Amino acid sequence: MTLNRRTVLATGAIAAVPLSTPFGALAQGRKDAVTLAMTLEPPGLDPTAGAASAIAEVVQYNIFETLTKINPDGSVSPLLAESWEVSPDLKTYTFKLRRGVKFSNGEPFNAATVKFSFDRAGAEKSTNKDKRTFAALTTQVVDDYTVVLLNKEIDPDLLFLLGQATAIIVEPKSADTNANKPVGTGPYQLNAWNKGSSVVLTAWPGFRAPASIKIKRATFRFISDPAAQVAALLAGDVDAFPRVTPRSVAQFKANPRFQVVVSGSRAKTILAINNAKKPLDDVRVRRAIAAAVDRKAVIEGAADGYGAPIGSHYVPGAFGYVDTTGINPYDPEKAKRLLAEAGVKTPLELTMTLPPTPYARQGGEVIAAQLAKVGIVAKLQNVEWAQWMSNTYGGPHNYDLTIISHVEPFDLVNFTKPDYYWGYKSAKFNELFDQLKNAARPADRARLLGEAQRLLATDAVHAFLYSNQWITVANKGLKGLWKDFPVFVNDLSTLSWS
């Protein structure tokens, strides 16, 4: 099946965990249980209702399932769909659905539930972050186990998108309560949610293939503090920490009790700029901010060296990538000249809003020091995740600068949304994106992707920082961890103890 891409926002809230269990007690005592840790707590458990990637980290492929499944290498394979055919014009998709599948409330999975899910995702009142994609789809039921999707646009990434959390198949009667009482077709059910601390999932006996699930109980603990993350691993309170803060990696690599996995990703960490606010609406000011930032120093300070510099909203290795890091290189003197050209009197005071993720808090310190050298005083404002989601990403977009990782593999569509949180408006980019969406030939798509990347860099929409490498530290005996993360999931069905 075809390889594909798309993008998400890194998300959640904060908690601490008790550090009491002796190392390995969980693993040795219960070969059918696992405790995983996450930096951020999800705001809810319905991935169609919010942009937080922490939601999918708990529920995707565990409670909820999709027609297709995204694999660690970025390829796409069947899940709730057994097979599919794509028309030569890339606009008609015919899916044969898996039989004998039920939702955890006993209702059947069939073509009608697929139509309900996709119509709901694209509806006028939908809060699905991929609403635009679903609004372009018409879903037709041929019979109980055959569905046809008609797309108004050409989207070679559609099979990939249909494996993301925004494309989960929901049961109609339970759809509105999935945030707190999720009902899906996956191998797990929600057992408990201890707000601020943990989520517990247990294997669902009614799953179509219960014998294939080795882990019967999974606990997700939320640990935001980098020191507490390290302590929890060392104490054995958690068996695995996917995408852990990369501090102290050396000590885990040297410890035979642990395995350390360095993973590739399609994530883009950016210093996002509010293009709608003065003087940030002046491209010269945005270029000055970009020129003031030393990406390599930020990678060292925020990510302990685990990252690759980027100059636009696209990452090395992705189809159509071009190197744009030379468009806005590190040049403090140029930054000062640009501010003077824009008529900005220094010191220019701006607020940098920082969510609780360690890369944001650490990166904010580094970038503020760099901006100060060119006459920009960045006041650091630490906020909790709920505040960031409601005031920065949502609502009034009340910020000047913020640091965030967009982890969805392919999200250039966000630059066409005038109400998106960064306030970028460009008729030229919109035209480019429309051409890209309707380009059937790979060579044309690659060319247009290159033009789009260069335009975003030239417009200095943001100070684009780096593509993340994620670190997973786990108990040596835990098998089946994902090697790479084209999307943020913790797929429990692949895990087992040696």
CSV table of C-alpha atoms in Angstrom, one decimal, residues 1 67 78-85 94-98 145 147:
chain,number,residue,atom,x,y,z
A,1,MET,CA,0.0,0.0,0.0
A,67,LEU,CA,-10.1,1.6,8.2
A,78,PRO,CA,-5.6,-3.0,6.4
A,79,LEU,CA,-7.3,-2.7,9.7
A,80,LEU,CA,-11.1,-2.4,9.8
A,81,ALA,CA,-11.0,-2.5,6.0
A,82,GLU,CA,-9.8,-5.8,4.6
A,83,SER,CA,-8.9,-4.4,1.2
A,84,TRP,CA,-9.5,-1.4,-1.1
A,85,GLU,CA,-9.3,-0.3,-4.7
A,94,THR,CA,-13.9,1.3,-2.7
A,95,PHE,CA,-13.3,-0.5,0.7
A,96,LYS,CA,-14.2,-4.1,1.6
A,97,LEU,CA,-14.9,-4.1,5.3
A,98,ARG,CA,-13.9,-6.7,7.9
A,145,TYR,CA,-19.5,-4.6,4.1
A,147,VAL,CA,-18.2,1.4,1.3
